[in-house]
């Protein structure tokens, strides 16, 4: 699942991401694209037992892959 959060003001990207995680299957990956590095999301992911990989993109956005 890919969720494009670009152009949204906080806290919308985090709210959309957390809602999408509720529908994520056991071995699925959620990929989000954000305008900025989601610093507050990382803490939430850790508390929920998720791992993430963050990659800066050439256009200044960030691609984050979230998985268990």
PDB file of N, CA, C and O in Angstrom:
ATOM      1  N   UNK A   1       0.843  -1.164   0.000  1.00  0.00           N
ATOM      2  CA  UNK A   1       0.000   0.000   0.000  1.00  0.00           C
ATOM      3  C   UNK A   1       0.897   1.238   0.000  1.00  0.00           C
ATOM      4  O   UNK A   1       1.869   1.301   0.733  1.00  0.00           O
ATOM      5  N   UNK A   2       0.549   2.211  -0.831  1.00  0.00           N
ATOM      6  CA  UNK A   2       1.302   3.464  -0.912  1.00  0.00           C
ATOM      7  C   UNK A   2       0.367   4.599  -0.540  1.00  0.00           C
ATOM      8  O   UNK A   2      -0.756   4.685  -1.039  1.00  0.00           O
ATOM      9  N   UNK A   3       0.834   5.452   0.355  1.00  0.00           N
ATOM     10  CA  UNK A   3       0.050   6.589   0.819  1.00  0.00           C
ATOM     11  C   UNK A   3       0.860   7.859   0.566  1.00  0.00           C
ATOM     12  O   UNK A   3       1.939   8.040   1.127  1.00  0.00           O
ATOM     13  N   UNK A   4       0.344   8.723  -0.296  1.00  0.00           N
ATOM     14  CA  UNK A   4       1.028   9.969  -0.638  1.00  0.00           C
ATOM     15  C   UNK A   4       0.483  11.085   0.250  1.00  0.00           C
ATOM     16  O   UNK A   4      -0.652  11.526   0.088  1.00  0.00           O
ATOM     17  N   UNK A   5       1.295  11.521   1.210  1.00  0.00           N
ATOM     18  CA  UNK A   5       0.895  12.560   2.159  1.00  0.00           C
ATOM     19  C   UNK A   5       1.422  13.941   1.791  1.00  0.00           C
ATOM     20  O   UNK A   5       1.292  14.873   2.589  1.00  0.00           O
ATOM     21  N   UNK A   6       2.010  14.081   0.616  1.00  0.00           N
ATOM     22  CA  UNK A   6       2.570  15.379   0.230  1.00  0.00           C
ATOM     23  C   UNK A   6       1.464  16.420   0.098  1.00  0.00           C
ATOM     24  O   UNK A   6       0.367  16.118  -0.347  1.00  0.00           O
ATOM     25  N   UNK A   7       1.796  17.639   0.529  1.00  0.00           N
ATOM     26  CA  UNK A   7       0.847  18.743   0.417  1.00  0.00           C
ATOM     27  C   UNK A   7      -0.106  18.860   1.595  1.00  0.00           C
ATOM     28  O   UNK A   7      -0.888  19.796   1.650  1.00  0.00           O
ATOM     29  N   UNK A   8      -0.041  17.934   2.538  1.00  0.00           N
ATOM     30  CA  UNK A   8      -0.921  17.977   3.707  1.00  0.00           C
ATOM     31  C   UNK A   8      -0.215  18.646   4.881  1.00  0.00           C
ATOM     32  O   UNK A   8       0.980  18.467   5.075  1.00  0.00           O
ATOM     33  N   UNK A   9      -0.969  19.388   5.666  1.00  0.00           N
ATOM     34  CA  UNK A   9      -0.424  20.044   6.851  1.00  0.00           C
ATOM     35  C   UNK A   9      -0.522  19.103   8.045  1.00  0.00           C
ATOM     36  O   UNK A   9      -1.470  18.334   8.157  1.00  0.00           O
ATOM     37  N   UNK A  10       0.468  19.165   8.949  1.00  0.00           N
ATOM     38  CA  UNK A  10       0.399  18.363  10.171  1.00  0.00           C
ATOM     39  C   UNK A  10      -0.870  18.729  10.953  1.00  0.00           C
ATOM     40  O   UNK A  10      -1.271  19.888  10.938  1.00  0.00           O
ATOM     41  N   UNK A  11      -1.501  17.775  11.586  1.00  0.00           N
ATOM     42  CA  UNK A  11      -1.106  16.383  11.804  1.00  0.00           C
ATOM     43  C   UNK A  11      -1.700  15.408  10.792  1.00  0.00           C
ATOM     44  O   UNK A  11      -1.689  14.201  11.027  1.00  0.00           O
ATOM     45  N   UNK A  12      -2.239  15.901   9.672  1.00  0.00           N
ATOM     46  CA  UNK A  12      -2.904  15.025   8.704  1.00  0.00           C
ATOM     47  C   UNK A  12      -2.045  13.852   8.224  1.00  0.00           C
ATOM     48  O   UNK A  12      -2.531  12.730   8.190  1.00  0.00           O
ATOM     49  N   UNK A  13      -0.761  14.069   7.839  1.00  0.00           N
ATOM     50  CA  UNK A  13       0.026  12.922   7.384  1.00  0.00           C
ATOM     51  C   UNK A  13       0.136  11.815   8.439  1.00  0.00           C
ATOM     52  O   UNK A  13       0.000  10.627   8.120  1.00  0.00           O
ATOM     53  N   UNK A  14       0.335  12.200   9.696  1.00  0.00           N
ATOM     54  CA  UNK A  14       0.461  11.188  10.744  1.00  0.00           C
ATOM     55  C   UNK A  14      -0.867  10.495  10.992  1.00  0.00           C
ATOM     56  O   UNK A  14      -0.914   9.266  11.135  1.00  0.00           O
ATOM     57  N   UNK A  15      -1.960  11.236  10.998  1.00  0.00           N
ATOM     58  CA  UNK A  15      -3.277  10.641  11.221  1.00  0.00           C
ATOM     59  C   UNK A  15      -3.630   9.664  10.103  1.00  0.00           C
ATOM     60  O   UNK A  15      -4.123   8.563  10.359  1.00  0.00           O
ATOM     61  N   UNK A  16      -3.355  10.040   8.862  1.00  0.00           N
ATOM     62  CA  UNK A  16      -3.635   9.156   7.724  1.00  0.00           C
ATOM     63  C   UNK A  16      -2.777   7.900   7.790  1.00  0.00           C
ATOM     64  O   UNK A  16      -3.248   6.796   7.498  1.00  0.00           O
ATOM     65  N   UNK A  17      -1.507   8.073   8.180  1.00  0.00           N
ATOM     66  CA  UNK A  17      -0.596   6.935   8.258  1.00  0.00           C
ATOM     67  C   UNK A  17      -1.036   5.962   9.337  1.00  0.00           C
ATOM     68  O   UNK A  17      -1.100   4.750   9.095  1.00  0.00           O
ATOM     69  N   UNK A  18      -1.358   6.464  10.517  1.00  0.00           N
ATOM     70  CA  UNK A  18      -1.783   5.584  11.607  1.00  0.00           C
ATOM     71  C   UNK A  18      -3.089   4.863  11.260  1.00  0.00           C
ATOM     72  O   UNK A  18      -3.262   3.688  11.584  1.00  0.00           O
ATOM     73  N   UNK A  19      -4.002   5.541  10.576  1.00  0.00           N
ATOM     74  CA  UNK A  19      -5.254   4.904  10.151  1.00  0.00           C
ATOM     75  C   UNK A  19      -4.972   3.798   9.132  1.00  0.00           C
ATOM     76  O   UNK A  19      -5.570   2.719   9.187  1.00  0.00           O
ATOM     77  N   UNK A  20      -4.048   4.037   8.204  1.00  0.00           N
ATOM     78  CA  UNK A  20      -3.708   3.028   7.197  1.00  0.00           C
ATOM     79  C   UNK A  20      -3.047   1.810   7.840  1.00  0.00           C
ATOM     80  O   UNK A  20      -3.258   0.678   7.400  1.00  0.00           O
ATOM     81  N   UNK A  21      -2.262   2.031   8.894  1.00  0.00           N
ATOM     82  CA  UNK A  21      -1.608   0.908   9.570  1.00  0.00           C
ATOM     83  C   UNK A  21      -2.623  -0.044  10.182  1.00  0.00           C
ATOM     84  O   UNK A  21      -2.360  -1.243  10.276  1.00  0.00           O
ATOM     85  N   UNK A  22      -3.781   0.464  10.577  1.00  0.00           N
ATOM     86  CA  UNK A  22      -4.822  -0.385  11.155  1.00  0.00           C
ATOM     87  C   UNK A  22      -5.367  -1.389  10.151  1.00  0.00           C
ATOM     88  O   UNK A  22      -5.901  -2.421  10.539  1.00  0.00           O
ATOM     89  N   UNK A  23      -5.225  -1.104   8.863  1.00  0.00           N
ATOM     90  CA  UNK A  23      -5.736  -2.005   7.826  1.00  0.00           C
ATOM     91  C   UNK A  23      -4.638  -2.881   7.228  1.00  0.00           C
ATOM     92  O   UNK A  23      -4.915  -3.717   6.372  1.00  0.00           O
ATOM     93  N   UNK A  24      -3.409  -2.691   7.690  1.00  0.00           N
ATOM     94  CA  UNK A  24      -2.260  -3.392   7.113  1.00  0.00           C
ATOM     95  C   UNK A  24      -2.241  -4.853   7.564  1.00  0.00           C
ATOM     96  O   UNK A  24      -2.394  -5.145   8.749  1.00  0.00           O
ATOM     97  N   UNK A  25      -2.039  -5.760   6.619  1.00  0.00           N
ATOM     98  CA  UNK A  25      -1.934  -7.174   6.933  1.00  0.00           C
ATOM     99  C   UNK A  25      -0.604  -7.499   7.600  1.00  0.00           C
ATOM    100  O   UNK A  25       0.320  -6.677   7.618  1.00  0.00           O
ATOM    101  N   UNK A  26      -0.478  -8.705   8.104  1.00  0.00           N
ATOM    102  CA  UNK A  26       0.678  -9.120   8.909  1.00  0.00           C
ATOM    103  C   UNK A  26       2.015  -8.955   8.182  1.00  0.00           C
ATOM    104  O   UNK A  26       2.974  -8.481   8.757  1.00  0.00           O
ATOM    105  N   UNK A  27       2.101  -9.352   6.930  1.00  0.00           N
ATOM    106  CA  UNK A  27       3.377  -9.295   6.206  1.00  0.00           C
ATOM    107  C   UNK A  27       3.399  -8.200   5.140  1.00  0.00           C
ATOM    108  O   UNK A  27       4.235  -8.232   4.246  1.00  0.00           O
ATOM    109  N   UNK A  28       2.505  -7.235   5.246  1.00  0.00           N
ATOM    110  CA  UNK A  28       2.440  -6.159   4.268  1.00  0.00           C
ATOM    111  C   UNK A  28       3.320  -4.985   4.692  1.00  0.00           C
ATOM    112  O   UNK A  28       3.662  -4.835   5.859  1.00  0.00           O
ATOM    113  N   UNK A  29       3.654  -4.162   3.708  1.00  0.00           N
ATOM    114  CA  UNK A  29       4.458  -2.960   3.937  1.00  0.00           C
ATOM    115  C   UNK A  29       3.620  -1.754   3.539  1.00  0.00           C
ATOM    116  O   UNK A  29       2.977  -1.752   2.488  1.00  0.00           O
ATOM    117  N   UNK A  30       3.626  -0.737   4.393  1.00  0.00           N
ATOM    118  CA  UNK A  30       2.996   0.530   4.063  1.00  0.00           C
ATOM    119  C   UNK A  30       4.100   1.494   3.664  1.00  0.00           C
ATOM    120  O   UNK A  30       5.037   1.719   4.429  1.00  0.00           O
ATOM    121  N   UNK A  31       4.001   2.035   2.464  1.00  0.00           N
ATOM    122  CA  UNK A  31       4.960   3.039   1.997  1.00  0.00           C
ATOM    123  C   UNK A  31       4.255   4.387   2.010  1.00  0.00           C
ATOM    124  O   UNK A  31       3.187   4.535   1.421  1.00  0.00           O
ATOM    125  N   UNK A  32       4.850   5.349   2.715  1.00  0.00           N
ATOM    126  CA  UNK A  32       4.291   6.690   2.720  1.00  0.00           C
ATOM    127  C   UNK A  32       5.300   7.649   2.096  1.00  0.00           C
ATOM    128  O   UNK A  32       6.503   7.413   2.149  1.00  0.00           O
ATOM    129  N   UNK A  33       4.771   8.701   1.501  1.00  0.00           N
ATOM    130  CA  UNK A  33       5.611   9.748   0.929  1.00  0.00           C
ATOM    131  C   UNK A  33       5.194  11.052   1.602  1.00  0.00           C
ATOM    132  O   UNK A  33       4.030  11.447   1.529  1.00  0.00           O
ATOM    133  N   UNK A  34       6.141  11.675   2.292  1.00  0.00           N
ATOM    134  CA  UNK A  34       5.877  12.895   3.053  1.00  0.00           C
ATOM    135  C   UNK A  34       6.745  14.033   2.547  1.00  0.00           C
ATOM    136  O   UNK A  34       7.849  13.804   2.056  1.00  0.00           O
ATOM    137  N   UNK A  35       6.271  15.260   2.750  1.00  0.00           N
ATOM    138  CA  UNK A  35       7.057  16.444   2.407  1.00  0.00           C
ATOM    139  C   UNK A  35       8.261  16.611   3.321  1.00  0.00           C
ATOM    140  O   UNK A  35       9.266  17.179   2.930  1.00  0.00           O
ATOM    141  N   UNK A  36       8.118  16.135   4.561  1.00  0.00           N
ATOM    142  CA  UNK A  36       9.198  16.297   5.546  1.00  0.00           C
ATOM    143  C   UNK A  36       9.406  14.987   6.285  1.00  0.00           C
ATOM    144  O   UNK A  36       8.547  14.109   6.268  1.00  0.00           O
ATOM    145  N   UNK A  37      10.531  14.885   6.959  1.00  0.00           N
ATOM    146  CA  UNK A  37      10.833  13.689   7.759  1.00  0.00           C
ATOM    147  C   UNK A  37       9.843  13.631   8.927  1.00  0.00           C
ATOM    148  O   UNK A  37       9.724  14.595   9.680  1.00  0.00           O
ATOM    149  N   UNK A  38       9.122  12.521   9.102  1.00  0.00           N
ATOM    150  CA  UNK A  38       8.061  12.442  10.121  1.00  0.00           C
ATOM    151  C   UNK A  38       8.599  12.102  11.512  1.00  0.00           C
ATOM    152  O   UNK A  38       8.389  11.004  12.032  1.00  0.00           O
ATOM    153  N   UNK A  39       9.263  13.045  12.144  1.00  0.00           N
ATOM    154  CA  UNK A  39       9.943  12.796  13.419  1.00  0.00           C
ATOM    155  C   UNK A  39       8.995  12.284  14.502  1.00  0.00           C
ATOM    156  O   UNK A  39       9.334  11.374  15.238  1.00  0.00           O
ATOM    157  N   UNK A  40       7.804  12.845  14.622  1.00  0.00           N
ATOM    158  CA  UNK A  40       6.870  12.414  15.664  1.00  0.00           C
ATOM    159  C   UNK A  40       6.266  11.049  15.352  1.00  0.00           C
ATOM    160  O   UNK A  40       5.872  10.321  16.266  1.00  0.00           O
ATOM    161  N   UNK A  41       6.193  10.700  14.085  1.00  0.00           N
ATOM    162  CA  UNK A  41       5.659   9.391  13.699  1.00  0.00           C
ATOM    163  C   UNK A  41       6.581   8.262  14.148  1.00  0.00           C
ATOM    164  O   UNK A  41       6.113   7.198  14.551  1.00  0.00           O
ATOM    165  N   UNK A  42       7.884   8.481  14.100  1.00  0.00           N
ATOM    166  CA  UNK A  42       8.836   7.428  14.459  1.00  0.00           C
ATOM    167  C   UNK A  42       8.587   6.896  15.865  1.00  0.00           C
ATOM    168  O   UNK A  42       8.630   5.690  16.103  1.00  0.00           O
ATOM    169  N   UNK A  43       8.317   7.787  16.810  1.00  0.00           N
ATOM    170  CA  UNK A  43       8.047   7.373  18.188  1.00  0.00           C
ATOM    171  C   UNK A  43       6.774   6.529  18.265  1.00  0.00           C
ATOM    172  O   UNK A  43       6.737   5.508  18.948  1.00  0.00           O
ATOM    173  N   UNK A  44       5.747   6.946  17.535  1.00  0.00           N
ATOM    174  CA  UNK A  44       4.495   6.189  17.517  1.00  0.00           C
ATOM    175  C   UNK A  44       4.704   4.794  16.927  1.00  0.00           C
ATOM    176  O   UNK A  44       4.177   3.818  17.439  1.00  0.00           O
ATOM    177  N   UNK A  45       5.466   4.725  15.848  1.00  0.00           N
ATOM    178  CA  UNK A  45       5.723   3.433  15.206  1.00  0.00           C
ATOM    179  C   UNK A  45       6.431   2.485  16.158  1.00  0.00           C
ATOM    180  O   UNK A  45       6.086   1.311  16.245  1.00  0.00           O
ATOM    181  N   UNK A  46       7.422   3.003  16.866  1.00  0.00           N
ATOM    182  CA  UNK A  46       8.167   2.171  17.814  1.00  0.00           C
ATOM    183  C   UNK A  46       7.246   1.638  18.908  1.00  0.00           C
ATOM    184  O   UNK A  46       7.298   0.459  19.251  1.00  0.00           O
ATOM    185  N   UNK A  47       6.381   2.498  19.437  1.00  0.00           N
ATOM    186  CA  UNK A  47       5.448   2.081  20.483  1.00  0.00           C
ATOM    187  C   UNK A  47       4.482   1.014  19.985  1.00  0.00           C
ATOM    188  O   UNK A  47       4.069   0.148  20.754  1.00  0.00           O
ATOM    189  N   UNK A  48       4.128   1.068  18.691  1.00  0.00           N
ATOM    190  CA  UNK A  48       3.191   0.106  18.112  1.00  0.00           C
ATOM    191  C   UNK A  48       3.876  -1.157  17.600  1.00  0.00           C
ATOM    192  O   UNK A  48       3.208  -2.058  17.102  1.00  0.00           O
ATOM    193  N   UNK A  49       5.195  -1.204  17.692  1.00  0.00           N
ATOM    194  CA  UNK A  49       5.923  -2.400  17.274  1.00  0.00           C
ATOM    195  C   UNK A  49       6.286  -2.451  15.798  1.00  0.00           C
ATOM    196  O   UNK A  49       6.572  -3.521  15.270  1.00  0.00           O
ATOM    197  N   UNK A  50       6.282  -1.305  15.138  1.00  0.00           N
ATOM    198  CA  UNK A  50       6.644  -1.249  13.717  1.00  0.00           C
ATOM    199  C   UNK A  50       8.088  -0.805  13.555  1.00  0.00           C
ATOM    200  O   UNK A  50       8.645  -0.112  14.393  1.00  0.00           O
ATOM    201  N   UNK A  51       8.667  -1.201  12.428  1.00  0.00           N
ATOM    202  CA  UNK A  51       9.991  -0.739  12.023  1.00  0.00           C
ATOM    203  C   UNK A  51       9.796   0.122  10.782  1.00  0.00           C
ATOM    204  O   UNK A  51       8.767   0.044  10.113  1.00  0.00           O
ATOM    205  N   UNK A  52      10.813   0.904  10.459  1.00  0.00           N
ATOM    206  CA  UNK A  52      10.704   1.768   9.280  1.00  0.00           C
ATOM    207  C   UNK A  52      12.062   1.956   8.629  1.00  0.00           C
ATOM    208  O   UNK A  52      13.098   1.848   9.273  1.00  0.00           O
ATOM    209  N   UNK A  53      12.017   2.218   7.346  1.00  0.00           N
ATOM    210  CA  UNK A  53      13.184   2.627   6.566  1.00  0.00           C
ATOM    211  C   UNK A  53      12.824   3.941   5.886  1.00  0.00           C
ATOM    212  O   UNK A  53      11.813   4.018   5.195  1.00  0.00           O
ATOM    213  N   UNK A  54      13.641   4.961   6.095  1.00  0.00           N
ATOM    214  CA  UNK A  54      13.383   6.282   5.516  1.00  0.00           C
ATOM    215  C   UNK A  54      14.435   6.585   4.465  1.00  0.00           C
ATOM    216  O   UNK A  54      15.625   6.441   4.718  1.00  0.00           O
ATOM    217  N   UNK A  55      13.962   6.994   3.292  1.00  0.00           N
ATOM    218  CA  UNK A  55      14.858   7.364   2.193  1.00  0.00           C
ATOM    219  C   UNK A  55      14.527   8.773   1.706  1.00  0.00           C
ATOM    220  O   UNK A  55      13.420   9.007   1.222  1.00  0.00           O
ATOM    221  N   UNK A  56      15.468   9.719   1.809  1.00  0.00           N
ATOM    222  CA  UNK A  56      15.247  11.040   1.210  1.00  0.00           C
ATOM    223  C   UNK A  56      15.133  10.897  -0.314  1.00  0.00           C
ATOM    224  O   UNK A  56      15.851  10.092  -0.917  1.00  0.00           O
ATOM    225  N   UNK A  57      14.243  11.643  -0.914  1.00  0.00           N
ATOM    226  CA  UNK A  57      14.039  11.603  -2.352  1.00  0.00           C
ATOM    227  C   UNK A  57      14.662  12.838  -3.006  1.00  0.00           C
ATOM    228  O   UNK A  57      14.896  13.852  -2.344  1.00  0.00           O
ATOM    229  N   UNK A  58      14.912  12.760  -4.297  1.00  0.00           N
ATOM    230  CA  UNK A  58      15.556  13.856  -5.030  1.00  0.00           C
ATOM    231  C   UNK A  58      14.757  15.151  -5.002  1.00  0.00           C
ATOM    232  O   UNK A  58      15.324  16.240  -5.103  1.00  0.00           O
ATOM    233  N   UNK A  59      13.435  15.048  -4.870  1.00  0.00           N
ATOM    234  CA  UNK A  59      12.598  16.252  -4.866  1.00  0.00           C
ATOM    235  C   UNK A  59      12.458  16.876  -3.479  1.00  0.00           C
ATOM    236  O   UNK A  59      11.700  17.816  -3.296  1.00  0.00           O
ATOM    237  N   UNK A  60      13.174  16.343  -2.483  1.00  0.00           N
ATOM    238  CA  UNK A  60      13.114  16.877  -1.129  1.00  0.00           C
ATOM    239  C   UNK A  60      12.119  16.179  -0.226  1.00  0.00           C
ATOM    240  O   UNK A  60      12.077  16.434   0.970  1.00  0.00           O
ATOM    241  N   UNK A  61      11.310  15.289  -0.795  1.00  0.00           N
ATOM    242  CA  UNK A  61      10.357  14.536   0.012  1.00  0.00           C
ATOM    243  C   UNK A  61      11.056  13.324   0.647  1.00  0.00           C
ATOM    244  O   UNK A  61      12.245  13.089   0.409  1.00  0.00           O
ATOM    245  N   UNK A  62      10.306  12.574   1.439  1.00  0.00           N
ATOM    246  CA  UNK A  62      10.836  11.390   2.101  1.00  0.00           C
ATOM    247  C   UNK A  62       9.927  10.204   1.842  1.00  0.00           C
ATOM    248  O   UNK A  62       8.709  10.329   1.970  1.00  0.00           O
ATOM    249  N   UNK A  63      10.529   9.072   1.484  1.00  0.00           N
ATOM    250  CA  UNK A  63       9.777   7.822   1.319  1.00  0.00           C
ATOM    251  C   UNK A  63      10.072   6.967   2.545  1.00  0.00           C
ATOM    252  O   UNK A  63      11.229   6.708   2.858  1.00  0.00           O
ATOM    253  N   UNK A  64       9.011   6.557   3.236  1.00  0.00           N
ATOM    254  CA  UNK A  64       9.162   5.765   4.444  1.00  0.00           C
ATOM    255  C   UNK A  64       8.418   4.450   4.243  1.00  0.00           C
ATOM    256  O   UNK A  64       7.216   4.445   3.947  1.00  0.00           O
ATOM    257  N   UNK A  65       9.129   3.349   4.406  1.00  0.00           N
ATOM    258  CA  UNK A  65       8.521   2.025   4.347  1.00  0.00           C
ATOM    259  C   UNK A  65       8.325   1.548   5.775  1.00  0.00           C
ATOM    260  O   UNK A  65       9.279   1.523   6.563  1.00  0.00           O
ATOM    261  N   UNK A  66       7.101   1.167   6.115  1.00  0.00           N
ATOM    262  CA  UNK A  66       6.738   0.773   7.475  1.00  0.00           C
ATOM    263  C   UNK A  66       6.317  -0.693   7.452  1.00  0.00           C
ATOM    264  O   UNK A  66       5.503  -1.099   6.632  1.00  0.00           O
ATOM    265  N   UNK A  67       6.860  -1.463   8.378  1.00  0.00           N
ATOM    266  CA  UNK A  67       6.590  -2.905   8.415  1.00  0.00           C
ATOM    267  C   UNK A  67       6.815  -3.415   9.837  1.00  0.00           C
ATOM    268  O   UNK A  67       7.340  -2.727  10.684  1.00  0.00           O
ATOM    269  N   UNK A  68       6.386  -4.655  10.062  1.00  0.00           N
ATOM    270  CA  UNK A  68       6.598  -5.288  11.381  1.00  0.00           C
ATOM    271  C   UNK A  68       7.864  -6.096  11.365  1.00  0.00           C
ATOM    272  O   UNK A  68       8.329  -6.575  10.417  1.00  0.00           O
TER     273      UNK A  68
END
